[in-house]
Amino acid sequence: MCRRHPSVWKRQQRVGEEQELVALGLSNLIGGIFQCFPVSCSMSRSLVQESTGGNSQVAGAISSLFILLIIVKLGELFRDLPKAVLAAIIIVNLKGMLRQLSDVCSFWKANQADLLIWLVTFAATILLNLDLGLMVSVVFSLLLVVVRTQMPHYSILGQVPDTDIYRDVAEYSEAKEVPGVKVFRSSATVYFANADFYSDALKQRCGVDVDFLISQKKKLLKKREQLKLKQLQKEKKLQKQAASSKGASVSINVNTSLEDMRSNNVEDCKVSPGDKMEDATANGQEDSKAPDGSTLKALGLPQPDFHSLILDLGALSFVDTVCLKSLKNIFHDFRDIEVEVYMAACHSPVVSQLEAGHFFDASITKKHLFASVHDAVTFALQHPRPVPDSPVSVTRL
């Protein structure tokens, strides 16, 4: 039988959990063939053995033989011994374990999350039995890990002057934001449990109401399209009315000579084609010179004070489908408000997972991926994103 001694933690010894489970399984398997008692660990016996100076499994074997001798031969002598005396012997040897209650104060100062796990495990083990208490503690620990990943530290990074080092501007006074560039970082990986929190924190820390700008831009563009449709409908009605009025009011002047009519026709034939070509050319030049009316500035909306956004993804250890969708939405949303997005410091396994998830396409290429934050900042400063031209729609009447 293999028992874990309390001295393991005191002496910082490493114990193989698999070896312990294999030893217990083999002991119960072989013992069951010969109708032996079940084998299990005993914390009280381990503490007694450790307090008496036992350091190896030989001490455990000797103590087991001694207990066997007491059960077989000397058990009758302890028959009339009060149970309180036996309990006192165990409690005295368990005083080291009972002293662990003083760890509550140190846990409160060091890590309150560990203190909460300790209290839940202690209460569940006392109110329930040992197995259920341990199960409750394991489940609670996993839930606490998920909760802690949902509340990471989000920060906007700034450059330390004359270096390629970027630190949180809220913590380092010398770190200054690069003009026109925002660098955002999360201290935890992004996955399904915190992807929405990541997007919300990004939009909040950038100081721009992205959703409001996108909704207002869509509303203004929709109103503009509706006005254009109304103007086109009015022009069609006016043309129809003009054509009908001309057809009703056309009259032939009898006094007009045939020669005058022919000369007028010749002049019209000579002039009208050239005039039409010139008008068409002038209109085409005006349309080509006209600015794009779908920009924030043309629509009268406030523009962000930065043209590039860099996501420091050095904390990512893996990506899932929800993370991929969240990153794509970030690219699309910030491009709608005329901000280009770049990714930096991705590890090789993360890049492989991005490729496997078909993250890169015609709009999001590997040109948006950089080895370090400084490389991304340098590229963003040298290549500020121009406002894309919107496709020109031609309406035929």
GROMACS .gro file of C-alpha atoms in nm:
model
  397
    1MET     CA    1   0.000   0.000   0.000
    2CYS     CA    2   0.121   0.348  -0.088
    3ARG     CA    3   0.016   0.633   0.136
    4ARG     CA    4   0.100   0.999   0.087
    5HIS     CA    5   0.268   1.139   0.396
    6PRO     CA    6   0.216   1.497   0.513
    7SER     CA    7   0.596   1.530   0.502
    8VAL     CA    8   0.566   1.532   0.123
    9TRP     CA    9   0.441   1.891   0.130
   10LYS     CA   10   0.677   1.996   0.409
   11ARG     CA   11   0.986   1.865   0.228
   12GLN     CA   12   0.863   1.966  -0.119
   13GLN     CA   13   0.880   1.612  -0.248
   14ARG     CA   14   0.713   1.514  -0.573
   15VAL     CA   15   0.472   1.221  -0.566
   16GLY     CA   16   0.337   1.050  -0.875
   17GLU     CA   17  -0.043   1.038  -0.854
   18GLU     CA   18  -0.054   0.755  -1.106
   19GLN     CA   19   0.184   0.547  -0.896
   20GLU     CA   20  -0.040   0.593  -0.591
   21LEU     CA   21  -0.354   0.496  -0.779
   22VAL     CA   22  -0.182   0.193  -0.934
   23ALA     CA   23  -0.064   0.081  -0.588
   24LEU     CA   24  -0.412   0.114  -0.438
   25GLY     CA   25  -0.573  -0.063  -0.733
   26LEU     CA   26  -0.331  -0.355  -0.728
   27SER     CA   27  -0.364  -0.388  -0.349
   28ASN     CA   28  -0.743  -0.409  -0.365
   29LEU     CA   29  -0.733  -0.637  -0.671
   30ILE     CA   30  -0.493  -0.887  -0.521
   31GLY     CA   31  -0.645  -0.856  -0.175
   32GLY     CA   32  -0.992  -0.923  -0.312
   33ILE     CA   33  -0.876  -1.260  -0.449
   34PHE     CA   34  -0.769  -1.370  -0.100
   35GLN     CA   35  -1.068  -1.215   0.083
   36CYS     CA   36  -0.863  -0.940   0.246
   37PHE     CA   37  -0.989  -0.611   0.385
   38PRO     CA   38  -1.012  -0.318   0.139
   39VAL     CA   39  -0.706  -0.094   0.127
   40SER     CA   40  -0.729   0.283   0.147
   41CYS     CA   41  -0.534   0.584   0.268
   42SER     CA   42  -0.549   0.699   0.629
   43MET     CA   43  -0.459   1.061   0.697
   44SER     CA   44  -0.450   1.008   1.074
   45ARG     CA   45  -0.209   0.713   1.049
   46SER     CA   46   0.009   0.908   0.810
   47LEU     CA   47   0.026   1.201   1.050
   48VAL     CA   48   0.109   0.969   1.342
   49GLN     CA   49   0.385   0.805   1.140
   50GLU     CA   50   0.526   1.140   1.031
   51SER     CA   51   0.524   1.274   1.387
   52THR     CA   52   0.720   0.968   1.507
   53GLY     CA   53   0.992   1.024   1.248
   54GLY     CA   54   0.890   0.784   0.974
   55ASN     CA   55   1.038   0.886   0.637
   56SER     CA   56   1.001   0.584   0.406
   57GLN     CA   57   0.768   0.301   0.316
   58VAL     CA   58   0.966   0.072   0.546
   59ALA     CA   59   0.826   0.265   0.840
   60GLY     CA   60   0.478   0.209   0.699
   61ALA     CA   61   0.539  -0.164   0.669
   62ILE     CA   62   0.670  -0.185   1.028
   63SER     CA   63   0.372   0.012   1.163
   64SER     CA   64   0.136  -0.215   0.969
   65LEU     CA   65   0.296  -0.525   1.122
   66PHE     CA   66   0.273  -0.367   1.466
   67ILE     CA   67  -0.099  -0.294   1.417
   68LEU     CA   68  -0.150  -0.651   1.296
   69LEU     CA   69   0.015  -0.777   1.615
   70ILE     CA   70  -0.211  -0.557   1.827
   71ILE     CA   71  -0.525  -0.677   1.646
   72VAL     CA   72  -0.431  -1.046   1.675
   73LYS     CA   73  -0.270  -1.068   2.019
   74LEU     CA   74  -0.296  -0.744   2.215
   75GLY     CA   75  -0.644  -0.633   2.114
   76GLU     CA   76  -0.804  -0.773   2.429
   77LEU     CA   77  -0.594  -0.544   2.646
   78PHE     CA   78  -0.750  -0.236   2.482
   79ARG     CA   79  -1.107  -0.365   2.510
   80ASP     CA   80  -1.188  -0.176   2.828
   81LEU     CA   81  -0.997   0.137   2.728
   82PRO     CA   82  -1.235   0.434   2.685
   83LYS     CA   83  -1.277   0.560   2.330
   84ALA     CA   84  -1.201   0.909   2.452
   85VAL     CA   85  -0.844   0.804   2.524
   86LEU     CA   86  -0.801   0.666   2.174
   87ALA     CA   87  -0.955   0.981   2.032
   88ALA     CA   88  -0.714   1.193   2.237
   89ILE     CA   89  -0.418   1.006   2.089
   90ILE     CA   90  -0.543   1.077   1.736
   91ILE     CA   91  -0.622   1.443   1.807
   92VAL     CA   92  -0.277   1.504   1.953
   93ASN     CA   93  -0.120   1.367   1.636
   94LEU     CA   94  -0.361   1.570   1.423
   95LYS     CA   95  -0.273   1.900   1.587
   96GLY     CA   96  -0.049   1.987   1.292
   97MET     CA   97  -0.343   1.953   1.057
   98LEU     CA   98  -0.570   2.152   1.288
   99ARG     CA   99  -0.316   2.432   1.291
  100GLN     CA  100  -0.387   2.481   0.921
  101LEU     CA  101  -0.691   2.685   1.026
  102SER     CA  102  -0.447   2.968   1.083
  103ASP     CA  103  -0.380   2.968   0.707
  104VAL     CA  104  -0.710   3.150   0.658
  105CYS     CA  105  -0.548   3.483   0.743
  106SER     CA  106  -0.255   3.426   0.509
  107PHE     CA  107  -0.490   3.319   0.226
  108TRP     CA  108  -0.700   3.632   0.279
  109LYS     CA  109  -0.392   3.850   0.235
  110ALA     CA  110  -0.231   3.651  -0.046
  111ASN     CA  111  -0.517   3.526  -0.266
  112GLN     CA  112  -0.885   3.550  -0.179
  113ALA     CA  113  -0.980   3.309  -0.458
  114ASP     CA  114  -0.771   3.033  -0.297
  115LEU     CA  115  -0.932   3.116   0.037
  116LEU     CA  116  -1.276   3.072  -0.117
  117ILE     CA  117  -1.177   2.730  -0.255
  118TRP     CA  118  -1.039   2.634   0.085
  119LEU     CA  119  -1.361   2.732   0.265
  120VAL     CA  120  -1.586   2.556   0.013
  121THR     CA  121  -1.379   2.239   0.037
  122PHE     CA  122  -1.377   2.252   0.417
  123ALA     CA  123  -1.752   2.306   0.443
  124ALA     CA  124  -1.841   2.046   0.178
  125THR     CA  125  -1.619   1.783   0.339
  126ILE     CA  126  -1.773   1.839   0.684
  127LEU     CA  127  -2.138   1.867   0.574
  128LEU     CA  128  -2.111   1.587   0.317
  129ASN     CA  129  -1.871   1.296   0.317
  130LEU     CA  130  -1.512   1.298   0.196
  131ASP     CA  131  -1.581   1.182  -0.161
  132LEU     CA  132  -1.863   1.430  -0.226
  133GLY     CA  133  -1.668   1.708  -0.060
  134LEU     CA  134  -1.369   1.653  -0.287
  135MET     CA  135  -1.597   1.637  -0.591
  136VAL     CA  136  -1.761   1.967  -0.493
  137SER     CA  137  -1.421   2.130  -0.445
  138VAL     CA  138  -1.296   2.016  -0.787
  139VAL     CA  139  -1.609   2.140  -0.967
  140PHE     CA  140  -1.597   2.469  -0.777
  141SER     CA  141  -1.231   2.517  -0.866
  142LEU     CA  142  -1.304   2.466  -1.237
  143LEU     CA  143  -1.593   2.712  -1.225
  144LEU     CA  144  -1.374   2.965  -1.050
  145VAL     CA  145  -1.111   2.930  -1.325
  146VAL     CA  146  -1.377   3.009  -1.587
  147VAL     CA  147  -1.497   3.310  -1.388
  148ARG     CA  148  -1.144   3.443  -1.347
  149THR     CA  149  -1.079   3.419  -1.722
  150GLN     CA  150  -1.389   3.632  -1.779
  151MET     CA  151  -1.238   3.917  -1.579
  152PRO     CA  152  -0.886   3.967  -1.717
  153HIS     CA  153  -0.693   4.292  -1.722
  154TYR     CA  154  -0.750   4.497  -2.039
  155SER     CA  155  -0.509   4.776  -2.123
  156ILE     CA  156  -0.412   5.031  -2.386
  157LEU     CA  157  -0.039   5.017  -2.452
  158GLY     CA  158   0.196   5.305  -2.509
  159GLN     CA  159   0.555   5.318  -2.628
  160VAL     CA  160   0.841   5.387  -2.393
  161PRO     CA  161   1.039   5.668  -2.561
  162ASP     CA  162   1.335   5.561  -2.780
  163THR     CA  163   1.258   5.190  -2.732
  164ASP     CA  164   1.047   4.917  -2.890
  165ILE     CA  165   0.885   4.840  -2.553
  166TYR     CA  166   0.510   4.892  -2.504
  167ARG     CA  167   0.348   4.906  -2.162
  168ASP     CA  168   0.013   4.997  -2.009
  169VAL     CA  169  -0.028   5.373  -2.016
  170ALA     CA  170  -0.236   5.359  -1.696
  171GLU     CA  171   0.048   5.194  -1.501
  172TYR     CA  172   0.359   5.345  -1.659
  173SER     CA  173   0.380   5.723  -1.670
  174GLU     CA  174   0.659   5.728  -1.928
  175ALA     CA  175   0.467   5.514  -2.176
  176LYS     CA  176   0.292   5.733  -2.432
  177GLU     CA  177   0.035   5.638  -2.693
  178VAL     CA  178   0.153   5.652  -3.053
  179PRO     CA  179  -0.043   5.924  -3.238
  180GLY     CA  180  -0.300   5.773  -3.469
  181VAL     CA  181  -0.247   5.417  -3.340
  182LYS     CA  182  -0.424   5.227  -3.061
  183VAL     CA  183  -0.262   4.915  -2.914
  184PHE     CA  184  -0.497   4.690  -2.712
  185ARG     CA  185  -0.399   4.392  -2.498
  186SER     CA  186  -0.576   4.136  -2.280
  187SER     CA  187  -0.405   3.940  -2.003
  188ALA     CA  188  -0.605   3.622  -2.076
  189THR     CA  189  -0.677   3.412  -2.381
  190VAL     CA  190  -0.995   3.478  -2.578
  191TYR     CA  191  -1.245   3.194  -2.603
  192PHE     CA  192  -1.620   3.135  -2.592
  193ALA     CA  193  -1.659   3.239  -2.228
  194ASN     CA  194  -1.504   3.585  -2.259
  195ALA     CA  195  -1.516   3.672  -2.631
  196ASP     CA  196  -1.803   3.920  -2.586
  197PHE     CA  197  -1.630   4.080  -2.288
  198TYR     CA  198  -1.317   4.122  -2.500
  199SER     CA  199  -1.505   4.302  -2.779
  200ASP     CA  200  -1.690   4.528  -2.535
  201ALA     CA  201  -1.373   4.617  -2.345
  202LEU     CA  202  -1.193   4.693  -2.673
  203LYS     CA  203  -1.461   4.936  -2.789
  204GLN     CA  204  -1.475   5.098  -2.445
  205ARG     CA  205  -1.100   5.144  -2.407
  206CYS     CA  206  -1.064   5.291  -2.756
  207GLY     CA  207  -1.292   5.578  -2.653
  208VAL     CA  208  -1.517   5.545  -2.959
  209ASP     CA  209  -1.880   5.437  -2.960
  210VAL     CA  210  -1.837   5.201  -3.253
  211ASP     CA  211  -2.188   5.058  -3.252
  212PHE     CA  212  -2.343   5.407  -3.244
  213LEU     CA  213  -2.132   5.529  -3.536
  214ILE     CA  214  -2.215   5.223  -3.744
  215SER     CA  215  -2.589   5.252  -3.675
  216GLN     CA  216  -2.590   5.626  -3.753
  217LYS     CA  217  -2.392   5.569  -4.071
  218LYS     CA  218  -2.638   5.307  -4.191
  219LYS     CA  219  -2.934   5.533  -4.115
  220LEU     CA  220  -2.787   5.829  -4.303
  221LEU     CA  221  -2.693   5.617  -4.603
  222LYS     CA  222  -3.042   5.469  -4.608
  223LYS     CA  223  -3.198   5.817  -4.598
  224ARG     CA  224  -2.970   5.932  -4.879
  225GLU     CA  225  -3.072   5.637  -5.096
  226GLN     CA  226  -3.437   5.709  -5.029
  227LEU     CA  227  -3.389   6.075  -5.130
  228LYS     CA  228  -3.216   5.970  -5.450
  229LEU     CA  229  -3.502   5.736  -5.537
  230LYS     CA  230  -3.754   6.013  -5.475
  231GLN     CA  231  -3.560   6.256  -5.695
  232LEU     CA  232  -3.542   6.000  -5.974
  233GLN     CA  233  -3.915   5.939  -5.953
  234LYS     CA  234  -3.983   6.315  -5.970
  235GLU     CA  235  -3.756   6.353  -6.274
  236LYS     CA  236  -3.939   6.070  -6.449
  237LYS     CA  237  -4.273   6.236  -6.383
  238LEU     CA  238  -4.148   6.572  -6.512
  239GLN     CA  239  -4.013   6.411  -6.827
  240LYS     CA  240  -4.342   6.236  -6.893
  241GLN     CA  241  -4.537   6.559  -6.840
  242ALA     CA  242  -4.302   6.753  -7.069
  243ALA     CA  243  -4.331   6.489  -7.341
  244SER     CA  244  -4.711   6.489  -7.325
  245SER     CA  245  -4.733   6.871  -7.327
  246LYS     CA  246  -4.503   6.889  -7.629
  247GLY     CA  247  -4.711   6.637  -7.817
  248ALA     CA  248  -5.034   6.832  -7.749
  249SER     CA  249  -4.897   7.179  -7.826
  250VAL     CA  250  -4.696   7.106  -8.139
  251SER     CA  251  -4.816   7.324  -8.426
  252ILE     CA  252  -4.674   7.377  -8.765
  253ASN     CA  253  -4.613   7.736  -8.874
  254VAL     CA  254  -4.750   7.770  -9.226
  255ASN     CA  255  -4.548   8.082  -9.303
  256THR     CA  256  -4.215   7.899  -9.238
  257SER     CA  257  -4.045   7.834  -9.562
  258LEU     CA  258  -3.914   7.497  -9.660
  259GLU     CA  259  -3.562   7.636  -9.699
  260ASP     CA  260  -3.557   7.767  -9.342
  261MET     CA  261  -3.668   7.430  -9.209
  262ARG     CA  262  -3.395   7.251  -9.401
  263SER     CA  263  -3.126   7.493  -9.286
  264ASN     CA  264  -3.235   7.456  -8.922
  265ASN     CA  265  -3.224   7.079  -8.950
  266VAL     CA  266  -2.874   7.090  -9.094
  267GLU     CA  267  -2.750   7.315  -8.813
  268ASP     CA  268  -2.908   7.091  -8.550
  269CYS     CA  269  -2.742   6.787  -8.700
  270LYS     CA  270  -2.405   6.962  -8.688
  271VAL     CA  271  -2.432   7.099  -8.337
  272SER     CA  272  -2.627   6.853  -8.131
  273PRO     CA  273  -2.386   6.552  -8.146
  274GLY     CA  274  -2.092   6.764  -8.030
  275ASP     CA  275  -2.294   6.924  -7.755
  276LYS     CA  276  -2.407   6.587  -7.635
  277MET     CA  277  -2.053   6.452  -7.624
  278GLU     CA  278  -1.924   6.757  -7.437
  279ASP     CA  279  -2.206   6.738  -7.184
  280ALA     CA  280  -2.144   6.369  -7.128
  281THR     CA  281  -1.768   6.426  -7.083
  282ALA     CA  282  -1.826   6.713  -6.838
  283ASN     CA  283  -2.071   6.507  -6.636
  284GLY     CA  284  -1.829   6.215  -6.626
  285GLN     CA  285  -1.546   6.437  -6.504
  286GLU     CA  286  -1.765   6.586  -6.233
  287ASP     CA  287  -1.871   6.242  -6.115
  288SER     CA  288  -1.511   6.123  -6.100
  289LYS     CA  289  -1.400   6.430  -5.906
  290ALA     CA  290  -1.690   6.412  -5.660
  291PRO     CA  291  -1.581   6.292  -5.312
  292ASP     CA  292  -1.708   5.969  -5.164
  293GLY     CA  293  -2.031   6.052  -4.984
  294SER     CA  294  -2.024   5.741  -4.764
  295THR     CA  295  -1.738   5.858  -4.538
  296LEU     CA  296  -1.796   5.967  -4.180
  297LYS     CA  297  -1.678   6.319  -4.261
  298ALA     CA  298  -1.914   6.350  -4.558
  299LEU     CA  299  -2.203   6.224  -4.347
  300GLY     CA  300  -2.129   6.470  -4.068
  301LEU     CA  301  -2.033   6.204  -3.812
  302PRO     CA  302  -1.738   6.233  -3.570
  303GLN     CA  303  -1.422   6.057  -3.686
  304PRO     CA  304  -1.200   5.848  -3.455
  305ASP     CA  305  -0.875   6.011  -3.350
  306PHE     CA  306  -0.678   5.707  -3.471
  307HIS     CA  307  -0.649   5.536  -3.807
  308SER     CA  308  -0.506   5.199  -3.697
  309LEU     CA  309  -0.586   4.948  -3.424
  310ILE     CA  310  -0.334   4.683  -3.318
  311LEU     CA  311  -0.442   4.378  -3.119
  312ASP     CA  312  -0.164   4.235  -2.902
  313LEU     CA  313  -0.252   3.865  -2.904
  314GLY     CA  314   0.055   3.742  -2.719
  315ALA     CA  315  -0.161   3.607  -2.436
  316LEU     CA  316  -0.357   3.376  -2.668
  317SER     CA  317  -0.272   3.009  -2.620
  318PHE     CA  318  -0.552   2.875  -2.841
  319VAL     CA  319  -0.850   2.996  -3.043
  320ASP     CA  320  -1.196   2.845  -3.087
  321THR     CA  321  -1.475   2.917  -3.334
  322VAL     CA  322  -1.628   3.187  -3.112
  323CYS     CA  323  -1.290   3.363  -3.091
  324LEU     CA  324  -1.255   3.351  -3.471
  325LYS     CA  325  -1.600   3.505  -3.521
  326SER     CA  326  -1.529   3.773  -3.260
  327LEU     CA  327  -1.201   3.873  -3.430
  328LYS     CA  328  -1.372   3.890  -3.770
  329ASN     CA  329  -1.646   4.109  -3.627
  330ILE     CA  330  -1.382   4.341  -3.482
  331PHE     CA  331  -1.219   4.375  -3.825
  332HIS     CA  332  -1.551   4.451  -3.995
  333ASP     CA  333  -1.680   4.693  -3.730
  334PHE     CA  334  -1.367   4.906  -3.716
  335ARG     CA  335  -1.334   4.912  -4.092
  336ASP     CA  336  -1.686   5.053  -4.108
  337ILE     CA  337  -1.560   5.352  -3.906
  338GLU     CA  338  -1.247   5.382  -4.126
  339VAL     CA  339  -0.998   5.219  -3.888
  340GLU     CA  340  -0.762   4.944  -4.007
  341VAL     CA  341  -0.698   4.651  -3.770
  342TYR     CA  342  -0.372   4.455  -3.729
  343MET     CA  343  -0.271   4.159  -3.513
  344ALA     CA  344   0.064   4.121  -3.341
  345ALA     CA  345   0.267   3.873  -3.133
  346CYS     CA  346   0.067   3.563  -3.228
  347HIS     CA  347   0.233   3.233  -3.143
  348SER     CA  348   0.287   2.974  -3.415
  349PRO     CA  349   0.020   2.730  -3.282
  350VAL     CA  350  -0.233   3.014  -3.276
  351VAL     CA  351  -0.151   3.109  -3.637
  352SER     CA  352  -0.195   2.745  -3.741
  353GLN     CA  353  -0.536   2.737  -3.572
  354LEU     CA  354  -0.633   3.061  -3.749
  355GLU     CA  355  -0.541   2.904  -4.081
  356ALA     CA  356  -0.731   2.586  -3.999
  357GLY     CA  357  -1.038   2.792  -3.907
  358HIS     CA  358  -1.027   2.976  -4.245
  359PHE     CA  359  -0.979   3.309  -4.072
  360PHE     CA  360  -0.770   3.461  -4.350
  361ASP     CA  361  -0.950   3.558  -4.669
  362ALA     CA  362  -0.944   3.829  -4.935
  363SER     CA  363  -1.023   4.107  -4.686
  364ILE     CA  364  -0.817   3.975  -4.390
  365THR     CA  365  -0.481   3.857  -4.515
  366LYS     CA  366  -0.156   3.764  -4.346
  367LYS     CA  367  -0.034   4.115  -4.421
  368HIS     CA  368  -0.234   4.213  -4.112
  369LEU     CA  369  -0.024   3.977  -3.897
  370PHE     CA  370   0.305   4.091  -3.740
  371ALA     CA  371   0.567   3.926  -3.522
  372SER     CA  372   0.577   4.207  -3.266
  373VAL     CA  373   0.379   4.509  -3.162
  374HIS     CA  374   0.655   4.745  -3.268
  375ASP     CA  375   0.657   4.603  -3.622
  376ALA     CA  376   0.283   4.654  -3.645
  377VAL     CA  377   0.308   5.012  -3.517
  378THR     CA  378   0.584   5.094  -3.764
  379PHE     CA  379   0.383   4.957  -4.054
  380ALA     CA  380   0.068   5.138  -3.943
  381LEU     CA  381   0.252   5.471  -3.926
  382GLN     CA  382   0.404   5.422  -4.270
  383HIS     CA  383   0.079   5.303  -4.427
  384PRO     CA  384  -0.216   5.492  -4.283
  385ARG     CA  385  -0.531   5.335  -4.417
  386PRO     CA  386  -0.691   5.541  -4.696
  387VAL     CA  387  -1.067   5.572  -4.711
  388PRO     CA  388  -1.189   5.316  -4.967
  389ASP     CA  389  -1.388   5.441  -5.262
  390SER     CA  390  -1.744   5.322  -5.264
  391PRO     CA  391  -1.867   5.155  -5.584
  392VAL     CA  392  -2.043   5.399  -5.816
  393SER     CA  393  -2.396   5.296  -5.903
  394VAL     CA  394  -2.534   5.410  -6.239
  395THR     CA  395  -2.911   5.441  -6.279
  396ARG     CA  396  -3.057   5.439  -6.622
  397LEU     CA  397  -3.377   5.629  -6.689
   0.00000   0.00000   0.00000
